[in-house]
């Protein structure tokens, strides 16, 4: 039974990943995510149903549009596979439960927001504001903790606002982190971090934020050392927040407890 449900979750993730690709392409352009139906971004011809099967159609068509022959980015394939793996991981971690549904909603929001930020260096409130509401509503999932969701959202927003103030008014902080982003964190990051906090709670949020900042610093300086980056380069922070949020959802409580034991000596 578990194997069957796992396969169902994986396939469901592939299907939703295909839809996420639509969202990633259309939301930044102000387009409807439901109309018109899926079409080639090059020739704008509708994509037939048998050419719109997740992963399989891309492989059979060798990454090209059947009609115009133009290349279809492998990113479509990546989003579908990543979504399927995340859906399956949520099921394996939380079982057949409401918590799995909550995790799937959260992970879906992370995928769409992260890939839009990679492409356009912007985090859309069309995603994060409804996501924040869903995160707070998710506090009703057993064991219910709406207060924890509200506090987590407030802490997430406060962290980003505080980091922006430090970047803006403390020269040492600005010189230290300028490599990672030209304008530091933007307003979209406030709602994004609040959404993450609402879904995972305060303790897991702290793990997520620490991991996001650490990954951002490591990747930013690595690009600089390898000659692939430059001072003042814009590196979107959204993907790092997404990875941190993913870590917080699956392992946040365990990692926070480990920190308390190793650093503070608590049992």
Short mmCIF file of C-alpha atoms in Angstrom, two decimals:
data_model
loop_
_atom_site.label_atom_id
_atom_site.label_comp_id
_atom_site.label_asym_id
_atom_site.label_seq_id
_atom_site.Cartn_x
_atom_site.Cartn_y
_atom_site.Cartn_z
CA UNK A 1 0.00 0.00 0.00
CA UNK A 2 2.82 2.37 0.89
CA UNK A 3 4.54 1.63 -2.42
CA UNK A 4 1.34 2.32 -4.35
CA UNK A 5 0.73 5.61 -2.52
CA UNK A 6 4.34 6.59 -3.06
CA UNK A 7 3.99 6.05 -6.81
CA UNK A 8 0.76 8.06 -6.79
CA UNK A 9 2.50 10.92 -4.98
CA UNK A 10 5.41 10.87 -7.41
CA UNK A 11 3.15 10.95 -10.46
CA UNK A 12 1.02 13.67 -8.86
CA UNK A 13 4.19 15.68 -8.34
CA UNK A 14 5.06 15.32 -12.03
CA UNK A 15 1.62 16.58 -13.05
CA UNK A 16 1.75 19.52 -10.68
CA UNK A 17 5.31 20.24 -11.79
CA UNK A 18 3.99 20.70 -15.31
CA UNK A 19 1.50 23.21 -13.95
CA UNK A 20 4.23 24.95 -11.94
CA UNK A 21 6.11 25.51 -15.20
CA UNK A 22 3.07 27.38 -16.48
CA UNK A 23 3.01 29.51 -13.31
CA UNK A 24 6.75 30.21 -13.49
CA UNK A 25 6.44 31.44 -17.07
CA UNK A 26 3.17 33.37 -16.83
CA UNK A 27 3.00 34.99 -13.39
CA UNK A 28 5.98 37.35 -13.94
CA UNK A 29 4.43 38.40 -17.25
CA UNK A 30 1.05 39.18 -15.71
CA UNK A 31 -0.67 36.42 -17.66
CA UNK A 32 -3.50 34.14 -16.57
CA UNK A 33 -2.33 30.73 -15.38
CA UNK A 34 -5.47 29.03 -16.71
CA UNK A 35 -6.01 30.63 -20.13
CA UNK A 36 -5.00 30.24 -22.88
CA UNK A 37 -4.17 26.53 -22.72
CA UNK A 38 -0.56 25.39 -22.82
CA UNK A 39 1.23 26.54 -25.95
CA UNK A 40 4.74 26.78 -27.35
CA UNK A 41 6.44 30.00 -26.24
CA UNK A 42 8.10 30.29 -29.66
CA UNK A 43 5.36 29.63 -32.23
CA UNK A 44 2.43 30.08 -29.80
CA UNK A 45 0.68 27.01 -31.22
CA UNK A 46 -1.35 24.96 -28.71
CA UNK A 47 0.44 21.92 -27.29
CA UNK A 48 -1.49 18.70 -27.91
CA UNK A 49 -2.31 16.58 -24.89
CA UNK A 50 0.05 13.78 -25.91
CA UNK A 51 2.87 16.31 -26.19
CA UNK A 52 2.15 17.62 -22.71
CA UNK A 53 2.81 14.50 -20.66
CA UNK A 54 5.31 15.39 -17.89
CA UNK A 55 8.88 14.25 -18.54
CA UNK A 56 7.90 11.64 -21.14
CA UNK A 57 6.86 14.11 -23.84
CA UNK A 58 10.03 16.17 -23.38
CA UNK A 59 12.19 13.04 -23.73
CA UNK A 60 10.30 11.69 -26.75
CA UNK A 61 10.45 15.05 -28.53
CA UNK A 62 14.10 15.44 -27.54
CA UNK A 63 13.41 18.79 -25.95
CA UNK A 64 11.87 20.42 -29.02
CA UNK A 65 8.46 21.68 -30.10
CA UNK A 66 6.79 19.22 -32.46
CA UNK A 67 5.45 22.04 -34.65
CA UNK A 68 8.22 24.63 -34.95
CA UNK A 69 11.18 22.55 -33.88
CA UNK A 70 12.49 25.19 -31.48
CA UNK A 71 14.24 24.00 -28.32
CA UNK A 72 12.24 23.59 -25.11
CA UNK A 73 14.37 24.35 -22.06
CA UNK A 74 15.46 21.42 -19.90
CA UNK A 75 14.30 23.56 -16.99
CA UNK A 76 10.76 22.31 -17.66
CA UNK A 77 11.99 18.78 -17.11
CA UNK A 78 13.90 19.83 -13.98
CA UNK A 79 10.88 21.50 -12.37
CA UNK A 80 8.72 18.44 -13.00
CA UNK A 81 11.26 16.01 -11.53
CA UNK A 82 12.03 18.24 -8.54
CA UNK A 83 8.32 18.59 -7.80
CA UNK A 84 7.79 14.83 -8.02
CA UNK A 85 10.69 14.15 -5.66
CA UNK A 86 9.42 16.74 -3.16
CA UNK A 87 5.88 15.36 -3.21
CA UNK A 88 7.19 11.85 -2.63
CA UNK A 89 9.53 13.08 0.13
CA UNK A 90 6.64 14.78 1.92
CA UNK A 91 4.67 11.54 1.87
CA UNK A 92 7.62 9.48 3.11
CA UNK A 93 8.30 11.99 5.89
CA UNK A 94 4.77 12.63 7.14
CA UNK A 95 2.79 9.64 5.89
CA UNK A 96 -0.83 9.71 4.74
CA UNK A 97 -1.91 12.74 6.77
CA UNK A 98 -3.01 16.37 6.68
CA UNK A 99 0.57 17.29 7.47
CA UNK A 100 1.59 15.84 4.11
CA UNK A 101 -0.98 18.06 2.38
CA UNK A 102 0.34 21.08 4.27
CA UNK A 103 3.91 20.19 3.29
CA UNK A 104 2.95 19.75 -0.37
CA UNK A 105 1.28 23.16 -0.50
CA UNK A 106 4.35 24.74 1.10
CA UNK A 107 6.84 22.97 -1.15
CA UNK A 108 4.82 23.92 -4.22
CA UNK A 109 4.99 27.59 -3.25
CA UNK A 110 8.74 27.29 -2.72
CA UNK A 111 9.32 25.75 -6.15
CA UNK A 112 7.35 28.38 -8.06
CA UNK A 113 8.78 31.32 -6.13
CA UNK A 114 12.38 30.12 -6.30
CA UNK A 115 12.39 29.57 -10.07
CA UNK A 116 10.67 32.89 -10.75
CA UNK A 117 13.30 34.62 -8.61
CA UNK A 118 16.07 32.83 -10.51
CA UNK A 119 14.69 34.11 -13.82
CA UNK A 120 13.51 37.60 -12.91
CA UNK A 121 15.11 38.43 -9.55
CA UNK A 122 11.71 39.22 -8.09
CA UNK A 123 9.48 37.53 -5.54
CA UNK A 124 5.83 37.99 -6.41
CA UNK A 125 3.32 38.90 -3.74
CA UNK A 126 0.70 37.14 -5.86
CA UNK A 127 2.32 34.00 -4.49
CA UNK A 128 3.66 34.94 -1.07
CA UNK A 129 0.63 36.80 0.30
CA UNK A 130 -1.82 33.95 -0.38
CA UNK A 131 0.97 31.64 0.80
CA UNK A 132 1.17 33.51 4.10
CA UNK A 133 -2.58 33.10 4.59
CA UNK A 134 -2.32 29.40 3.77
CA UNK A 135 0.58 29.04 6.19
CA UNK A 136 -1.43 30.58 9.02
CA UNK A 137 -4.41 28.40 8.12
CA UNK A 138 -2.03 25.45 8.17
CA UNK A 139 -1.65 26.10 11.88
CA UNK A 140 -4.96 24.28 12.24
CA UNK A 141 -3.38 21.03 11.06
CA UNK A 142 -2.99 18.63 14.03
CA UNK A 143 -1.37 19.29 16.38
CA UNK A 144 -2.94 22.75 15.91
CA UNK A 145 -0.74 25.78 16.57
CA UNK A 146 -2.15 28.91 14.96
CA UNK A 147 -0.26 31.09 17.45
CA UNK A 148 2.98 29.43 16.40
CA UNK A 149 2.18 30.12 12.75
CA UNK A 150 1.47 33.78 13.49
CA UNK A 151 4.64 34.17 15.55
CA UNK A 152 6.69 32.36 12.89
CA UNK A 153 5.35 34.70 10.21
CA UNK A 154 6.17 37.75 12.32
CA UNK A 155 9.69 36.51 13.07
CA UNK A 156 10.33 35.79 9.40
CA UNK A 157 9.23 39.25 8.32
CA UNK A 158 11.17 40.85 11.19
CA UNK A 159 14.37 39.04 10.24
CA UNK A 160 14.32 40.33 6.66
CA UNK A 161 13.42 43.87 7.73
CA UNK A 162 16.22 43.80 10.30
CA UNK A 163 18.73 42.52 7.74
CA UNK A 164 17.70 45.25 5.31
CA UNK A 165 18.15 47.93 7.97
CA UNK A 166 21.60 46.60 8.81
CA UNK A 167 22.58 46.58 5.14
CA UNK A 168 21.25 50.06 4.66
CA UNK A 169 22.71 51.79 7.68
CA UNK A 170 25.69 49.72 8.91
CA UNK A 171 28.68 50.11 6.52
CA UNK A 172 30.51 47.01 7.82
CA UNK A 173 27.49 44.78 7.18
CA UNK A 174 27.06 46.28 3.72
CA UNK A 175 30.69 45.67 2.77
CA UNK A 176 30.54 42.12 4.07
CA UNK A 177 27.45 41.06 2.13
CA UNK A 178 27.50 43.32 -0.91
CA UNK A 179 28.84 40.50 -3.04
CA UNK A 180 25.69 38.49 -2.54
CA UNK A 181 23.23 41.09 -3.76
CA UNK A 182 23.29 44.54 -5.23
CA UNK A 183 20.30 45.88 -3.33
CA UNK A 184 20.26 43.44 -0.40
CA UNK A 185 16.92 41.79 0.33
CA UNK A 186 13.90 43.27 -1.37
CA UNK A 187 10.37 43.84 -0.12
CA UNK A 188 9.25 40.54 -1.61
CA UNK A 189 11.61 38.70 0.71
CA UNK A 190 9.69 40.05 3.72
CA UNK A 191 6.48 38.27 2.72
CA UNK A 192 8.44 35.24 1.56
CA UNK A 193 10.21 34.80 4.90
CA UNK A 194 6.91 35.45 6.71
CA UNK A 195 5.25 32.74 4.61
CA UNK A 196 8.03 30.28 5.45
CA UNK A 197 7.77 31.11 9.15
CA UNK A 198 4.00 30.63 9.12
CA UNK A 199 4.35 27.17 7.60
CA UNK A 200 7.27 25.80 9.65
CA UNK A 201 7.09 27.72 12.95
CA UNK A 202 9.70 29.81 14.74
CA UNK A 203 12.30 27.17 15.62
CA UNK A 204 12.36 25.60 12.17
CA UNK A 205 12.35 29.09 10.67
CA UNK A 206 15.56 29.95 12.53
CA UNK A 207 17.15 26.83 11.03
CA UNK A 208 15.84 27.82 7.58
CA UNK A 209 17.14 31.39 7.81
CA UNK A 210 20.56 30.32 9.10
CA UNK A 211 20.88 27.78 6.29
CA UNK A 212 19.72 30.30 3.66
CA UNK A 213 22.22 32.96 4.75
CA UNK A 214 25.04 30.43 5.04
CA UNK A 215 24.36 29.02 1.57
CA UNK A 216 24.09 32.53 0.14
CA UNK A 217 27.45 33.55 1.56
CA UNK A 218 29.17 30.34 0.47
CA UNK A 219 27.77 30.42 -3.08
CA UNK A 220 28.40 34.15 -3.47
CA UNK A 221 32.02 33.99 -2.42
CA UNK A 222 32.58 30.78 -4.35
CA UNK A 223 31.42 32.52 -7.52
CA UNK A 224 33.82 35.34 -6.74
CA UNK A 225 36.76 32.99 -6.17
CA UNK A 226 35.99 31.02 -9.33
CA UNK A 227 35.80 34.21 -11.38
CA UNK A 228 32.11 33.74 -12.11
CA UNK A 229 30.94 36.61 -9.89
CA UNK A 230 31.84 40.22 -9.23
CA UNK A 231 31.41 42.76 -6.47
CA UNK A 232 27.85 44.07 -6.34
CA UNK A 233 26.52 41.22 -8.48
CA UNK A 234 22.83 40.50 -8.07
CA UNK A 235 22.31 36.97 -6.79
CA UNK A 236 18.65 36.24 -6.00
CA UNK A 237 18.13 35.26 -2.37
CA UNK A 238 14.79 33.53 -3.00
CA UNK A 239 16.28 30.15 -4.00
CA UNK A 240 18.36 30.11 -0.82
CA UNK A 241 15.29 30.88 1.25
CA UNK A 242 13.49 28.07 -0.57
CA UNK A 243 16.26 25.58 0.22
CA UNK A 244 16.30 26.79 3.81
CA UNK A 245 12.52 26.44 4.01
CA UNK A 246 12.73 22.92 2.63
CA UNK A 247 15.34 22.05 5.27
CA UNK A 248 13.18 23.62 7.96
CA UNK A 249 10.07 21.70 6.91
CA UNK A 250 11.74 18.29 6.92
CA UNK A 251 14.44 18.60 9.58
CA UNK A 252 13.97 21.94 11.36
CA UNK A 253 12.83 20.62 14.72
CA UNK A 254 15.54 17.95 14.83
CA UNK A 255 18.31 20.36 13.87
CA UNK A 256 17.13 22.95 16.38
CA UNK A 257 17.09 20.31 19.12
CA UNK A 258 20.60 19.24 18.08
CA UNK A 259 21.75 22.85 18.35
CA UNK A 260 20.33 23.11 21.86
CA UNK A 261 22.17 19.94 22.90
CA UNK A 262 25.54 20.72 21.34
CA UNK A 263 25.78 24.47 21.92
CA UNK A 264 23.66 25.13 24.99
CA UNK A 265 24.09 21.75 26.64
CA UNK A 266 20.38 21.15 27.03
CA UNK A 267 19.21 17.52 27.27
#
